[in-house]
Each structure stands twice: as structure tokens, then as C-alpha cells.
PDB file of C-alpha atoms in Angstrom:
ATOM      1  CA  MET A  15       2.539  14.224   1.925  1.00 42.00           C
ATOM      2  CA  THR A  16       0.437  17.310   2.456  1.00 41.00           C
ATOM      3  CA  THR A  17      -2.267  18.052   4.971  1.00 41.00           C
ATOM      4  CA  LYS A  18      -5.358  19.872   3.782  1.00 43.00           C
ATOM      5  CA  LYS A  19      -8.183  21.107   5.993  1.00 42.00           C
ATOM      6  CA  THR A  20     -11.699  21.080   4.582  1.00 40.00           C
ATOM      7  CA  GLU A  21     -15.079  21.873   6.074  1.00 37.00           C
ATOM      8  CA  LYS A  22     -18.520  20.357   5.693  1.00 36.00           C
ATOM      9  CA  ALA A  23     -21.102  22.415   3.823  1.00 34.00           C
ATOM     10  CA  SER A  24     -22.646  23.470   7.130  1.00 34.00           C
ATOM     11  CA  GLY A  25     -19.294  24.970   8.095  1.00 36.00           C
ATOM     12  CA  ASN A  26     -19.441  23.717  11.680  1.00 33.00           C
ATOM     13  CA  THR A  27     -17.287  20.587  11.638  1.00 39.00           C
ATOM     14  CA  ALA A  28     -13.728  20.648  10.321  1.00 38.00           C
ATOM     15  CA  LYS A  29     -12.327  17.482   8.751  1.00 55.00           C
ATOM     16  CA  ASN A  30      -8.791  16.755   7.788  1.00 90.00           C
ATOM     17  CA  LYS A  31      -7.331  14.711   5.012  1.00 95.00           C
ATOM     18  CA  ILE A  32      -3.806  13.934   3.968  1.00 96.00           C
ATOM     19  CA  LYS A  33      -2.322  13.036   0.629  1.00 97.00           C
ATOM     20  CA  VAL A  34       0.092  10.110   0.781  1.00 97.00           C
ATOM     21  CA  VAL A  35       2.509   9.730  -2.107  1.00 97.00           C
ATOM     22  CA  ASN A  36       4.383   6.616  -3.270  1.00 97.00           C
ATOM     23  CA  ALA A  37       3.317   4.238  -0.500  1.00 98.00           C
ATOM     24  CA  GLU A  38       4.121   0.540  -0.813  1.00 98.00           C
ATOM     25  CA  VAL A  39       1.267  -1.932  -0.426  1.00 98.00           C
ATOM     26  CA  ILE A  40       1.866  -5.029   1.680  1.00 97.00           C
ATOM     27  CA  PHE A  41      -1.629  -6.495   1.432  1.00 95.00           C
ATOM     28  CA  ALA A  42      -4.839  -5.534  -0.367  1.00 97.00           C
ATOM     29  CA  ASN A  43      -8.056  -6.856   1.189  1.00 96.00           C
ATOM     30  CA  LEU A  44     -10.604  -5.732  -1.399  1.00 96.00           C
ATOM     31  CA  VAL A  45     -13.337  -8.287  -0.617  1.00 95.00           C
ATOM     32  CA  ASP A  46     -15.162  -8.132   2.715  1.00 93.00           C
ATOM     33  CA  GLU A  47     -15.011 -11.573   4.289  1.00 91.00           C
ATOM     34  CA  GLY A  48     -16.331 -10.407   7.649  1.00 89.00           C
ATOM     35  CA  PHE A  49     -13.473  -8.102   8.637  1.00 86.00           C
ATOM     36  CA  GLY A  50     -14.094  -5.161   6.297  1.00 93.00           C
ATOM     37  CA  THR A  51     -11.871  -4.040   3.434  1.00 97.00           C
ATOM     38  CA  SER A  52      -8.472  -2.400   3.697  1.00 97.00           C
ATOM     39  CA  LEU A  53      -5.069  -1.688   2.233  1.00 98.00           C
ATOM     40  CA  THR A  54      -2.083  -2.487   4.430  1.00 98.00           C
ATOM     41  CA  ILE A  55       0.890  -0.256   3.710  1.00 98.00           C
ATOM     42  CA  LYS A  56       4.559  -0.380   4.638  1.00 98.00           C
ATOM     43  CA  LEU A  57       5.550   2.446   6.973  1.00 98.00           C
ATOM     44  CA  THR A  58       8.790   4.219   6.238  1.00 97.00           C
ATOM     45  CA  PRO A  59       9.987   6.416   9.128  1.00 97.00           C
ATOM     46  CA  GLU A  60       8.755   9.541   7.287  1.00 96.00           C
ATOM     47  CA  LEU A  61       5.368   8.061   6.469  1.00 97.00           C
ATOM     48  CA  GLU A  62       4.945   6.737  10.010  1.00 98.00           C
ATOM     49  CA  LYS A  63       5.652  10.207  11.430  1.00 96.00           C
ATOM     50  CA  GLN A  64       3.162  11.886   9.090  1.00 94.00           C
ATOM     51  CA  ILE A  65       0.382   9.359   9.730  1.00 96.00           C
ATOM     52  CA  THR A  66       1.017   9.392  13.496  1.00 96.00           C
ATOM     53  CA  GLU A  67       0.707  13.198  13.490  1.00 95.00           C
ATOM     54  CA  PHE A  68      -2.541  12.933  11.481  1.00 96.00           C
ATOM     55  CA  TRP A  69      -3.987  10.376  13.942  1.00 96.00           C
ATOM     56  CA  LYS A  70      -3.015  12.540  16.918  1.00 96.00           C
ATOM     57  CA  ALA A  71      -4.301  15.824  15.434  1.00 95.00           C
ATOM     58  CA  ASN A  72      -7.682  14.251  14.658  1.00 96.00           C
ATOM     59  CA  ASN A  73      -8.020  12.044  17.779  1.00 96.00           C
ATOM     60  CA  ILE A  74      -8.678   9.033  15.572  1.00 97.00           C
ATOM     61  CA  GLY A  75      -9.745   5.912  17.422  1.00 95.00           C
ATOM     62  CA  ASN A  76     -12.415   4.517  19.704  1.00 93.00           C
ATOM     63  CA  GLU A  77     -12.817   2.703  23.027  1.00 89.00           C
ATOM     64  CA  LYS A  78     -11.219  -0.452  21.566  1.00 90.00           C
ATOM     65  CA  THR A  79      -8.053   1.411  20.492  1.00 92.00           C
ATOM     66  CA  VAL A  80      -5.752   4.098  21.837  1.00 94.00           C
ATOM     67  CA  ILE A  81      -7.309   7.351  20.656  1.00 95.00           C
ATOM     68  CA  GLY A  82      -4.803   9.429  18.720  1.00 96.00           C
ATOM     69  CA  GLU A  83      -2.413   6.529  17.998  1.00 97.00           C
ATOM     70  CA  PRO A  84      -2.503   4.414  14.829  1.00 97.00           C
ATOM     71  CA  ASN A  85      -2.613   0.641  15.334  1.00 97.00           C
ATOM     72  CA  ILE A  86       0.830  -0.059  13.854  1.00 97.00           C
ATOM     73  CA  LYS A  87       1.923  -3.683  13.568  1.00 97.00           C
ATOM     74  CA  GLU A  88       5.389  -5.062  12.991  1.00 97.00           C
ATOM     75  CA  TYR A  89       6.067  -8.254  11.065  1.00 96.00           C
ATOM     76  CA  GLU A  90       9.595  -9.520  10.421  1.00 95.00           C
ATOM     77  CA  GLY A  91      11.030  -6.048  10.990  1.00 95.00           C
ATOM     78  CA  THR A  92       8.551  -4.258   8.711  1.00 97.00           C
ATOM     79  CA  ARG A  93       6.262  -1.692  10.320  1.00 98.00           C
ATOM     80  CA  GLN A  94       2.836  -1.641   8.705  1.00 98.00           C
ATOM     81  CA  LEU A  95      -0.598  -0.097   9.033  1.00 98.00           C
ATOM     82  CA  SER A  96      -3.956  -1.311   7.750  1.00 97.00           C
ATOM     83  CA  LEU A  97      -6.161   1.495   6.411  1.00 98.00           C
ATOM     84  CA  LYS A  98      -9.872   1.095   5.748  1.00 97.00           C
ATOM     85  CA  ILE A  99     -11.414   1.384   2.308  1.00 98.00           C
ATOM     86  CA  ASN A 100     -15.122   1.177   1.530  1.00 95.00           C
ATOM     87  CA  GLU A 101     -17.595   1.014  -1.335  1.00 94.00           C
ATOM     88  CA  HIS A 102     -17.086   4.745  -1.956  1.00 96.00           C
ATOM     89  CA  THR A 103     -13.291   4.511  -2.333  1.00 98.00           C
ATOM     90  CA  ARG A 104     -12.324   5.339  -5.910  1.00 98.00           C
ATOM     91  CA  PHE A 105      -9.449   3.661  -7.759  1.00 98.00           C
ATOM     92  CA  ALA A 106      -7.545   4.624 -10.893  1.00 98.00           C
ATOM     93  CA  GLY A 107      -4.428   3.072 -12.336  1.00 97.00           C
ATOM     94  CA  LEU A 108      -1.642   4.369 -14.522  1.00 96.00           C
ATOM     95  CA  ASN A 109      -0.835   2.529 -17.756  1.00 94.00           C
ATOM     96  CA  GLY A 110      -3.883   0.261 -17.574  1.00 95.00           C
ATOM     97  CA  LEU A 111      -3.373  -0.869 -13.969  1.00 96.00           C
ATOM     98  CA  THR A 112      -6.532  -1.892 -12.086  1.00 96.00           C
ATOM     99  CA  THR A 113      -7.398  -3.078  -8.576  1.00 96.00           C
ATOM    100  CA  ASP A 114      -6.308  -6.534  -9.786  1.00 95.00           C
ATOM    101  CA  ASN A 115      -2.770  -5.127  -9.682  1.00 95.00           C
ATOM    102  CA  LEU A 116      -2.986  -4.224  -5.979  1.00 97.00           C
ATOM    103  CA  GLY A 117      -0.990  -6.463  -3.670  1.00 95.00           C
ATOM    104  CA  PHE A 118       2.479  -6.929  -2.246  1.00 95.00           C
ATOM    105  CA  GLY A 119       4.911  -4.390  -3.666  1.00 95.00           C
ATOM    106  CA  ALA A 120       2.361  -2.244  -5.498  1.00 97.00           C
ATOM    107  CA  ARG A 121       2.992   1.506  -5.236  1.00 98.00           C
ATOM    108  CA  ILE A 122       0.113   3.913  -4.687  1.00 98.00           C
ATOM    109  CA  ASN A 123      -0.811   7.511  -3.985  1.00 98.00           C
ATOM    110  CA  PHE A 124      -3.943   8.054  -1.896  1.00 98.00           C
ATOM    111  CA  PHE A 125      -6.023  10.443   0.196  1.00 98.00           C
ATOM    112  CA  LEU A 126      -6.727   9.464   3.794  1.00 97.00           C
ATOM    113  CA  ASN A 127      -9.713  11.182   5.406  1.00 97.00           C
ATOM    114  CA  ALA A 128     -10.672  11.624   9.048  1.00 97.00           C
ATOM    115  CA  PHE A 129     -14.408  11.485   9.752  1.00 95.00           C
ATOM    116  CA  GLU A 130     -16.692  11.533  12.781  1.00 94.00           C
ATOM    117  CA  TYR A 131     -19.162   8.727  13.370  1.00 93.00           C
ATOM    118  CA  LYS A 132     -21.808   7.724  15.886  1.00 92.00           C
ATOM    119  CA  ASN A 133     -23.875   4.563  15.540  1.00 90.00           C
ATOM    120  CA  LYS A 134     -25.470   1.769  17.554  1.00 88.00           C
ATOM    121  CA  PHE A 135     -22.036   0.256  18.232  1.00 86.00           C
ATOM    122  CA  THR A 136     -20.665   3.464  19.815  1.00 88.00           C
ATOM    123  CA  LYS A 137     -23.509   3.621  22.365  1.00 88.00           C
ATOM    124  CA  GLY A 138     -24.210   7.278  21.621  1.00 90.00           C
ATOM    125  CA  LYS A 139     -20.582   8.381  21.716  1.00 94.00           C
ATOM    126  CA  THR A 140     -18.953  10.162  18.780  1.00 95.00           C
ATOM    127  CA  TYR A 141     -15.566   8.930  17.582  1.00 96.00           C
ATOM    128  CA  THR A 142     -13.262   9.821  14.719  1.00 96.00           C
ATOM    129  CA  GLY A 143     -12.267   7.224  12.160  1.00 96.00           C
ATOM    130  CA  ALA A 144     -10.063   7.274   9.082  1.00 97.00           C
ATOM    131  CA  SER A 145     -10.484   5.766   5.640  1.00 97.00           C
ATOM    132  CA  ILE A 146      -8.995   6.027   2.190  1.00 98.00           C
ATOM    133  CA  SER A 147     -11.164   7.966  -0.267  1.00 98.00           C
ATOM    134  CA  ALA A 148      -9.162   7.726  -3.501  1.00 98.00           C
ATOM    135  CA  VAL A 149      -6.222   5.671  -4.768  1.00 98.00           C
ATOM    136  CA  VAL A 150      -3.995   5.970  -7.813  1.00 98.00           C
ATOM    137  CA  ILE A 151      -2.094   2.772  -8.591  1.00 98.00           C
ATOM    138  CA  LEU A 152       1.393   3.754  -9.786  1.00 98.00           C
ATOM    139  CA  GLU A 153       2.960   0.278 -10.060  1.00 96.00           C
ATOM    140  CA  GLY A 154       1.394  -3.163  -9.820  1.00 95.00           C
ATOM    141  CA  LYS A 155       2.131  -5.904  -7.334  1.00 93.00           C
ATOM    142  CA  ARG A 156       5.325  -7.914  -7.640  1.00 84.00           C
ATOM    143  CA  THR A 157       5.327 -11.663  -8.052  1.00 80.00           C
ATOM    144  CA  GLY A 158       7.882 -14.346  -8.781  1.00 79.00           C
ATOM    145  CA  ALA A 159       6.642 -14.292 -12.389  1.00 79.00           C
ATOM    146  CA  ASP A 160       7.737 -10.643 -12.659  1.00 74.00           C
ATOM    147  CA  ALA A 161      11.279 -11.567 -11.639  1.00 76.00           C
ATOM    148  CA  ASP A 162      11.289 -14.487 -14.097  1.00 83.00           C
ATOM    149  CA  LEU A 163      10.043 -12.290 -16.934  1.00 79.00           C
ATOM    150  CA  SER A 164      12.655  -9.663 -16.150  1.00 78.00           C
ATOM    151  CA  ASP A 165      15.348 -12.346 -16.225  1.00 81.00           C
ATOM    152  CA  LEU A 166      14.126 -13.609 -19.629  1.00 87.00           C
ATOM    153  CA  LEU A 167      13.984 -10.099 -21.078  1.00 86.00           C
ATOM    154  CA  ASN A 168      17.527  -9.404 -19.935  1.00 86.00           C
ATOM    155  CA  ASP A 169      18.899 -12.465 -21.816  1.00 78.00           C
TER     156      ASP A 169
END
């Protein structure tokens, strides 16, 4: 993963983004059902360190979270993080893969951007958020059918 610093056209506000390579998807929430849209990824120790450093360097968070610390969850021994996507997030897939192939076990590369925001919900305060801007789908989700097909092909 690399960190790249960019600036807005006005030159007065620096933004950071990181490139994440070969992350494993745990859950893809691509349809907003009242909670927004996101990709939940599995955190390896290396990936967790890199994302934690990115959160800290950019003071990502708001009054409902701990500023500078990602909201990491653990489920059955797997550390995971949900990252926001939005209508501007762009997707591309290798070998014909599409967003339909996102889900448990899919492998992706993506850019995660830090951005400042202030709106009616922040009561005039400015916070820094993070969202995914672009995703390349390297491998599709795994299902029981994949294992069955593999077994048949190996006969």
C-alpha cells in the first residue's frame, strides 16, 4: 500500500489517499437500505497497521467515534473494517468481473480517500471522513457452488 498526498485546486487544503492492494472482502453492501453503502474488508496485521496510520494521520472521525482511530470490529477471530462507498465510487473488474462478483472472499485493490466535511449534522464543525473512490475487482466472491465446480473439474 502506498500513501500519496494530493492538494485541492485552490492549494490550501491537503488531502491524503492510500492505495490498498489485494484486500479480501467480507461483505459488500452496494444498495443503501438506510445505513449507507460500504465494503467490509478483512484486516491482516499489515493492512490494519497501514489503515490505522492513515486514520491517525488524517484525524478521521467525528463526535460519535474516536477521532484518529478506525472503527475495527472483530467477528469469530477475524478483524474487519467497513469502508464507505458512494455514488461516485468507480468499479472495474478483471476478466469480466462486475460488482455482482463482490462479496465474501472477493479480492480487490482500491483507493481510500480522506476528505473534510461540514453539514447540518455536524452543527458547524468540520470533520474528516474516509471513503473508497475506485475499486478493481481481482477475484470474485466465493460460494459453495465454486467449491463444487472445482471438485467436478478435478474429477
